[in-house]
mmCIF file of C-alpha atoms in Angstrom:
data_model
loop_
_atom_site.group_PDB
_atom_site.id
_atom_site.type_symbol
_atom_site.label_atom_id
_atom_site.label_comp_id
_atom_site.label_asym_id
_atom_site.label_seq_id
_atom_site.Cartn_x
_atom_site.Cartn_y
_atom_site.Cartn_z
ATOM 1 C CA UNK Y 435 -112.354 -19.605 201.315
ATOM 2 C CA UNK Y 436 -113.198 -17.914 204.626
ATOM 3 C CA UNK Y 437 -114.338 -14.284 205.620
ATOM 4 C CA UNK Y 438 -116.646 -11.771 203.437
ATOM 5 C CA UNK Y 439 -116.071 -11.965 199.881
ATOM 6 C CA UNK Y 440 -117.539 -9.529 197.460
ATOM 7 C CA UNK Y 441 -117.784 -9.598 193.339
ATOM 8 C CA UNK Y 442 -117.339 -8.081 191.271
ATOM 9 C CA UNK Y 443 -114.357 -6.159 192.738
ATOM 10 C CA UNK Y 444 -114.997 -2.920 190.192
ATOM 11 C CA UNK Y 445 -117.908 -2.391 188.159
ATOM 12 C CA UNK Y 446 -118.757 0.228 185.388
ATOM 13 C CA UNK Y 447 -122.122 0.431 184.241
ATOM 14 C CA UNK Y 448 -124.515 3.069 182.652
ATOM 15 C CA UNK Y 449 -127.431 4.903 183.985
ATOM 16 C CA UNK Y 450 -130.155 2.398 182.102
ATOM 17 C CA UNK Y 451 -128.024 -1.133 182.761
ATOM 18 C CA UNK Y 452 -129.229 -3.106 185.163
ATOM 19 C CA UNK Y 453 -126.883 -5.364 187.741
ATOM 20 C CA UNK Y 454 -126.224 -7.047 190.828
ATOM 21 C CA UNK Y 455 -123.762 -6.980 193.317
ATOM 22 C CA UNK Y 456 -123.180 -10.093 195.699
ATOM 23 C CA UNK Y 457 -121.705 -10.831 198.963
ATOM 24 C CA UNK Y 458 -120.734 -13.895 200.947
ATOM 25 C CA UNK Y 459 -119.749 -14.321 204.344
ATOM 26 C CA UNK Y 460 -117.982 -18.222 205.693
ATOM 27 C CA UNK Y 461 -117.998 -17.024 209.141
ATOM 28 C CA UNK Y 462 -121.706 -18.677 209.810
ATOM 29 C CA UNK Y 463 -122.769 -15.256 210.792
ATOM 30 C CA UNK Y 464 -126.594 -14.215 211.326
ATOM 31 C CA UNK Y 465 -126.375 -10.682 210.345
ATOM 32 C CA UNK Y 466 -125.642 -9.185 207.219
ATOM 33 C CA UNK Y 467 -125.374 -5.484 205.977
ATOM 34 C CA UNK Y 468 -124.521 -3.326 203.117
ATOM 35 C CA UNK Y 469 -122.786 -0.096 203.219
ATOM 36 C CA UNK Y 470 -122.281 3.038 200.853
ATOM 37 C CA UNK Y 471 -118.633 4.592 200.992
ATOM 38 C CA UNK Y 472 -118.295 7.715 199.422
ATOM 39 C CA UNK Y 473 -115.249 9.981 199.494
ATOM 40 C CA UNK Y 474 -114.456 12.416 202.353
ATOM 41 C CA UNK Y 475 -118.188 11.027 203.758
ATOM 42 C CA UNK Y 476 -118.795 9.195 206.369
ATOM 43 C CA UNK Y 477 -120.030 5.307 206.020
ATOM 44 C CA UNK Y 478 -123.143 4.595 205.433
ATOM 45 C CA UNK Y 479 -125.693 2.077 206.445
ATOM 46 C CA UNK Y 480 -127.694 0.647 203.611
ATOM 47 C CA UNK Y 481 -129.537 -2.522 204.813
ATOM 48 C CA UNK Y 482 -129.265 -4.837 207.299
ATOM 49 C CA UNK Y 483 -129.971 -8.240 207.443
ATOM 50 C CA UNK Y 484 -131.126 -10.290 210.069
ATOM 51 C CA UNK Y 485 -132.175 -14.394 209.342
ATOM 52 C CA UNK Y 486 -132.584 -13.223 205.827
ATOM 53 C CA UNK Y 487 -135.399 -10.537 207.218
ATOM 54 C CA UNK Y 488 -134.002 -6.816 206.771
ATOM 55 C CA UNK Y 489 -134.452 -5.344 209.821
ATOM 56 C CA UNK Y 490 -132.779 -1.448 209.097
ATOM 57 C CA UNK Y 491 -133.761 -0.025 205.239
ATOM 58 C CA UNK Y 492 -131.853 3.479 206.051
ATOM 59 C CA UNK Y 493 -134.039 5.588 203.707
ATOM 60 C CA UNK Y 494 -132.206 4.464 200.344
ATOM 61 C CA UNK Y 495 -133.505 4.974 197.141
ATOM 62 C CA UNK Y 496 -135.702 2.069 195.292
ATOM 63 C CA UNK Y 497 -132.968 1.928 192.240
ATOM 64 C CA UNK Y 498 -131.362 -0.233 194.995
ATOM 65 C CA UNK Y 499 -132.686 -3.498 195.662
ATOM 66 C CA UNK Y 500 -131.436 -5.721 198.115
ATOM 67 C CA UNK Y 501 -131.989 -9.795 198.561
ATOM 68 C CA UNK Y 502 -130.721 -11.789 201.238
ATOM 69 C CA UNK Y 503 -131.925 -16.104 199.788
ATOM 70 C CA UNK Y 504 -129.832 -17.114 202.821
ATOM 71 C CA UNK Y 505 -127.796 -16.031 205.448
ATOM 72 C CA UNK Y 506 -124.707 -16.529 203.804
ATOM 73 C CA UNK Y 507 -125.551 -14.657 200.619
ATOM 74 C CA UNK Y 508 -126.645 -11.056 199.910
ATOM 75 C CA UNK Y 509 -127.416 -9.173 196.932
ATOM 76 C CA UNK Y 510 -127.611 -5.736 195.915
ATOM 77 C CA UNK Y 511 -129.617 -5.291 193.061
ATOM 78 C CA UNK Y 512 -129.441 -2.487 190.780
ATOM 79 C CA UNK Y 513 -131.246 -0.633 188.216
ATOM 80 C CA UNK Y 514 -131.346 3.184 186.682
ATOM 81 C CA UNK Y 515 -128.662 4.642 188.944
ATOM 82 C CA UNK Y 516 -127.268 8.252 188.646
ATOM 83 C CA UNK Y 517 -123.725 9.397 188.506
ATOM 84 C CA UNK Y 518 -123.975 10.305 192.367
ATOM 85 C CA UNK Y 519 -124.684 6.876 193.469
ATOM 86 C CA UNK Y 520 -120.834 5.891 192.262
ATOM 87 C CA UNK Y 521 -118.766 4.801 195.256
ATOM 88 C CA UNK Y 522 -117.243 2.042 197.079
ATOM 89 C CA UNK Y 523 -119.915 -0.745 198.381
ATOM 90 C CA UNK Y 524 -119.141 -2.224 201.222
ATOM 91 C CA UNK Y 525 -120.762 -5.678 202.406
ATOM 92 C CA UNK Y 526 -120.606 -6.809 206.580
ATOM 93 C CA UNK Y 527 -121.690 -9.554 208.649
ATOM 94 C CA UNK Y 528 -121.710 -10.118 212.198
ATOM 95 C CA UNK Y 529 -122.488 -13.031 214.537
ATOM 96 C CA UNK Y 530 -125.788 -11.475 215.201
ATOM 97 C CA UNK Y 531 -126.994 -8.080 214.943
ATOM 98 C CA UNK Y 532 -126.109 -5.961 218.702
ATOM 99 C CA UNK Y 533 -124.289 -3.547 218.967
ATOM 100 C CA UNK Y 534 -121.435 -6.082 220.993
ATOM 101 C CA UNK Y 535 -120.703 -7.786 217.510
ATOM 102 C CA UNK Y 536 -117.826 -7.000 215.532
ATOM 103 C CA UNK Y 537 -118.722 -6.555 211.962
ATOM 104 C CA UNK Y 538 -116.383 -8.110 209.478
ATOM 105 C CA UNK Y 539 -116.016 -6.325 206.159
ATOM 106 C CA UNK Y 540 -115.715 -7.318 202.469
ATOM 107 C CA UNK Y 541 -113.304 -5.869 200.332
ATOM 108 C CA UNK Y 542 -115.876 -4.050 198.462
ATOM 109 C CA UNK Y 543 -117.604 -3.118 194.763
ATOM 110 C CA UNK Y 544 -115.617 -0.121 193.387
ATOM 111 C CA UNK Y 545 -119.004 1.205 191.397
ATOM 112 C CA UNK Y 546 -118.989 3.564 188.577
ATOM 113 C CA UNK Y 547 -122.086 5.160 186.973
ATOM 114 C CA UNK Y 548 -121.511 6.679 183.363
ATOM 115 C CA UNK K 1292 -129.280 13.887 215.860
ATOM 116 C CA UNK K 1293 -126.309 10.696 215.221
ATOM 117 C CA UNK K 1294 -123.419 12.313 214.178
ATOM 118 C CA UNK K 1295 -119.316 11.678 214.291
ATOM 119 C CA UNK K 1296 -117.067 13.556 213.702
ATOM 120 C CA UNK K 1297 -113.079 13.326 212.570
ATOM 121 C CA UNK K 1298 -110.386 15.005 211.112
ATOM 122 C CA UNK K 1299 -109.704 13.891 207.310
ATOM 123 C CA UNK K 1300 -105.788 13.937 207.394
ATOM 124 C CA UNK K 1301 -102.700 13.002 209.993
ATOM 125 C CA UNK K 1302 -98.801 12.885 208.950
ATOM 126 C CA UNK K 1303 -96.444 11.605 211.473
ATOM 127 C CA UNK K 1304 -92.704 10.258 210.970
ATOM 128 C CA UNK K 1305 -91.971 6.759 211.609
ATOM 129 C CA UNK K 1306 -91.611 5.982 215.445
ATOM 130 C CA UNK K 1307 -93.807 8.922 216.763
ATOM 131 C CA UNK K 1308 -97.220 8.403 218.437
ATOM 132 C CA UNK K 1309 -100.305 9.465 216.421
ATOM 133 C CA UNK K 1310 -103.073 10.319 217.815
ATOM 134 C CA UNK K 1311 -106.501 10.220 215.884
ATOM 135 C CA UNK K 1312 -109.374 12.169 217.449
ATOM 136 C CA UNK K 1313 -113.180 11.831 217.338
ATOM 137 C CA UNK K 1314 -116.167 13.271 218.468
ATOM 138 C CA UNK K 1315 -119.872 12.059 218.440
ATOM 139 C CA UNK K 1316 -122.743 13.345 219.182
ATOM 140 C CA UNK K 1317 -125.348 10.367 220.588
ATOM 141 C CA UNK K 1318 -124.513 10.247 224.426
ATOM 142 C CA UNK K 1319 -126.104 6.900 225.002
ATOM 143 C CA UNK K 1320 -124.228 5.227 222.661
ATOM 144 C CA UNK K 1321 -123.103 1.880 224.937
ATOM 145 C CA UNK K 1322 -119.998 0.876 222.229
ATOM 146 C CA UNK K 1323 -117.246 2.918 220.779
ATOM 147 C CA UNK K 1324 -115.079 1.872 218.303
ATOM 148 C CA UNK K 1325 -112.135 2.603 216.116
ATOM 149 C CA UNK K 1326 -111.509 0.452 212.618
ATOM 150 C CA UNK K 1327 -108.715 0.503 210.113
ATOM 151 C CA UNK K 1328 -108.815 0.135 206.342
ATOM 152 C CA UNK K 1329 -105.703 -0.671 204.336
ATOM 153 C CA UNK K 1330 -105.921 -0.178 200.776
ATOM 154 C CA UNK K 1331 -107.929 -2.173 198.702
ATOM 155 C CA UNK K 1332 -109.275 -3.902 201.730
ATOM 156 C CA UNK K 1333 -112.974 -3.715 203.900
ATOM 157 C CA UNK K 1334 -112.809 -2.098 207.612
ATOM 158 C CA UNK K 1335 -111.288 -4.371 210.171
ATOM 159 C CA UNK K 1336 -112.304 -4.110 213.787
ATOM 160 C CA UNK K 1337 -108.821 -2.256 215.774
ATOM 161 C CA UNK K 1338 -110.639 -2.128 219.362
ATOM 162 C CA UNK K 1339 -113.576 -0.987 220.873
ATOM 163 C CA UNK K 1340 -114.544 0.175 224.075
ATOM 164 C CA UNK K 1341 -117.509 0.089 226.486
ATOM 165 C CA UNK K 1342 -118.771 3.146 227.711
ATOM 166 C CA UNK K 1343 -118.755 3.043 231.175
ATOM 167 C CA UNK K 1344 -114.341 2.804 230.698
ATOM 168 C CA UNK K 1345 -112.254 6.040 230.266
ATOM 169 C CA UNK K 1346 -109.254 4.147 228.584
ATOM 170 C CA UNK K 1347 -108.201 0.654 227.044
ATOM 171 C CA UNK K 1348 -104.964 -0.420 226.328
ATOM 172 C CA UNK K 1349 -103.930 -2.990 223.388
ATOM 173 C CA UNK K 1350 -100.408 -3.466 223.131
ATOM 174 C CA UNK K 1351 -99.562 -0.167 221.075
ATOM 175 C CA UNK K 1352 -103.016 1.229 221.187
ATOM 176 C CA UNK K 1353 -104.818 3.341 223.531
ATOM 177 C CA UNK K 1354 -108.197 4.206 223.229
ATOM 178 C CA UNK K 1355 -109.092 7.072 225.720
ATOM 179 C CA UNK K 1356 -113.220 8.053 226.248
ATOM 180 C CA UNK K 1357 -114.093 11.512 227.489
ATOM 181 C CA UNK K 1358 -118.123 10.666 228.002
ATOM 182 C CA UNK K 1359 -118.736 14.287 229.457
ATOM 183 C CA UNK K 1360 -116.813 16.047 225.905
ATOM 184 C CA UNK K 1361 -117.763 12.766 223.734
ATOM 185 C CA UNK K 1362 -114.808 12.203 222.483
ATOM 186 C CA UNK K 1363 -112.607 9.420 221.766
ATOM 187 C CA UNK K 1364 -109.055 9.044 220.689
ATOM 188 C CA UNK K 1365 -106.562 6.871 218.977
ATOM 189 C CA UNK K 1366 -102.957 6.862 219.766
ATOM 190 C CA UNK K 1367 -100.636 4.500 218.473
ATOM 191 C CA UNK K 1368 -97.593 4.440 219.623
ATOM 192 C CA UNK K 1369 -94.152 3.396 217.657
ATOM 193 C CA UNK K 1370 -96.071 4.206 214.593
ATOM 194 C CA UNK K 1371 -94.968 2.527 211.451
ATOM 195 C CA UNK K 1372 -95.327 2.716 207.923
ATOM 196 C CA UNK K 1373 -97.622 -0.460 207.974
ATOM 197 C CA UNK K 1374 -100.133 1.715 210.259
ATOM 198 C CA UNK K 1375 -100.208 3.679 207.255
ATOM 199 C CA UNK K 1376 -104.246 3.503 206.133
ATOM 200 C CA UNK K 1377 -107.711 5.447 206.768
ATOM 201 C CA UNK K 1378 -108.860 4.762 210.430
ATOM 202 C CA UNK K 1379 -113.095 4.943 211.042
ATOM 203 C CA UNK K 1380 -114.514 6.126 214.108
ATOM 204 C CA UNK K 1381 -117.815 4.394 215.066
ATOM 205 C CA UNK K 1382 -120.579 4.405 217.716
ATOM 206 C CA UNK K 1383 -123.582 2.330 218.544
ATOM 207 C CA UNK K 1384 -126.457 4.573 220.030
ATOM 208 C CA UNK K 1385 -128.439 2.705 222.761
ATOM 209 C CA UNK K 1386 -131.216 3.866 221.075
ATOM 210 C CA UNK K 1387 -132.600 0.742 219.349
ATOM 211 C CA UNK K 1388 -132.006 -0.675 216.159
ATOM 212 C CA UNK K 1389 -128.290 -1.360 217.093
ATOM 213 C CA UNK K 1390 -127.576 1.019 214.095
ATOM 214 C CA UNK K 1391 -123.508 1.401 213.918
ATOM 215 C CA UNK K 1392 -122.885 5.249 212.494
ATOM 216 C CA UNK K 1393 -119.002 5.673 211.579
ATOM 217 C CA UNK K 1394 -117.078 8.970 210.810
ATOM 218 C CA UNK K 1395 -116.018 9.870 207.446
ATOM 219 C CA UNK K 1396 -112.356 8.472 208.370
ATOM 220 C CA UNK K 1397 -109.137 9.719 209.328
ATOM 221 C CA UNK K 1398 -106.300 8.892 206.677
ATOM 222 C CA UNK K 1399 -102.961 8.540 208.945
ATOM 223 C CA UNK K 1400 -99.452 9.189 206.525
ATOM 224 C CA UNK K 1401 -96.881 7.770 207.850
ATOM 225 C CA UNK K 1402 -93.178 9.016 206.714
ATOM 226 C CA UNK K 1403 -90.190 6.912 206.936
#
C-alpha cells in the first residue's frame, strides 16, 4: 500500500463517545500533520509532527488528543466533542517539516458529532 | 496577521482558460502554492512557486505572483471536465515554524 492512508473513512459518534482516528503514511516521511476542513473555511492546521515530537499545537481544544508512537503512524484521539467540531479531517506528511516540502494528503475522516 | 484569501466558486465551459485568484496577506512568505482536491480525495500538490519568480509555467498551468499586490493566480488552460474539483491556495510565512496557512478553496465547474 503506498501514500497516506486514513480510517475510518466516515465516522458518526455522539457528544460523550470516545474514539480515535489514525493515519499512516509509506512514503518514509519525517513529518506528520493533522488538519481540520470545514465547509466554505479555510484549512486548518491542527498538529504537526516532527520525529514523533509535535512541534506546532495550533491552539486546539483538549477534547482532541493527538499521538504520534512512530513516524509512520498518527492518531487523533477523541473525547466529548460538540456538534461544531464535525468536519472533514485531514492527515499530511512530508519528507521533513520546511516550508520546501510538499505535503501529501490522506483521503480524510468524514466526522459527524450527534 | 496570516491570512488568504479566494473566491468560493468558478464556472467555465470545456476548452476555456480558468483562472483562479488569490490573495494573502504575510509578505515574507518564501513559498506559494496552489493544490487540487478531487472528490473524495486529500489535497494534492498542483505547483508551487518561489517568491523571488513572477510566473511558472507547467504544461497547462501558469502560476503568476504579484509580490507588491500579493496575489497569485491559477490559469489553466484547455480546461476540462477532469479539472473539475476545489483548488487551495497556500503560503508558507518566513516567519518560523514553517506553518503552511491555505485559503478556504476555490471550487472550479467545469461545463461540457
Amino acid at each position: 500500500e503506498t501514500g497516506v492512508t486514513q480510517t475510518p473513512r466516515h465516522l458518526v459518534m455522539g457528544m460523550t463517545n470516545k474514539k480515535s482516528l489514525k493515519c499512516e503514511q509509506h512514503l518514509g516521511h519525517n513529518a506528520m500533520y493533522w488538519y481540520k476542513q470545514s465547509a466554505k473555511k479555510p484549512l486548518e492546521l491542527m498538529f504537526v509532527y516532527s520525529l514523533e515530537e509535535r512541534v506546532e499545537n495550533n491552539s486546539v481544544p483538549s477534547r482532541f488528543s493527538p499521538e504520534c508512537p512512530n513516524s509512520s503512524h498518527l492518531f487523533l484521539h477523541l473525547h466529548t466533542l460538540q456538534p461544531e467540531d464535525s468536519a472533514l479531517y485531514l492527515c499530511a506528511s512530508s519528507q521533513e517539516w520546511g516550508a520546501s516540502y510538499e505535503q501529501y494528503f490522506g483521503p480524510g475522516t468524514r466526522l459527524t458529532v450527534t | 496577521g496570516e491570512d488568504v484569501e479566494q473566491s468560493l466558486f468558478l464556472s467555465v465551459r470545456e476548452g476555456d482558460s480558468s483562472v483562479i485568484n488569490c490573495t494573502y496577506t504575510d509578505s515574507s512568505s518564501t513559498y506559494l502554492y496552489w493544490y487540487k482536491q478531487e472528490p473524495g480525495a486529500g489535497l494534492q500538490l498542483l505547483t508551487y512557486i518561489f517568491s523571488n519568480m513572477d510566473m511558472k509555467q507547467d504544461q497547462r498551468l501558469t502560476v503568476l505572483l504579484n509580490k507588491k499586490d500579493k496575489h497569485l493566480s491559477l490559469r489553466i488552460a484547455d480546461t476540462q471536465t477532469g479539472d473539475s474539483a476545489i483548488y487551495f491556495c497556500a503560503e508558507t510565512p518566513n516567519t518560523g515554524g514553517f506553518k503552511t496557512i491555505f485559503g478556504a478553496g476555490t471550487r472550479l465547474f467545469v461545463k461540457a
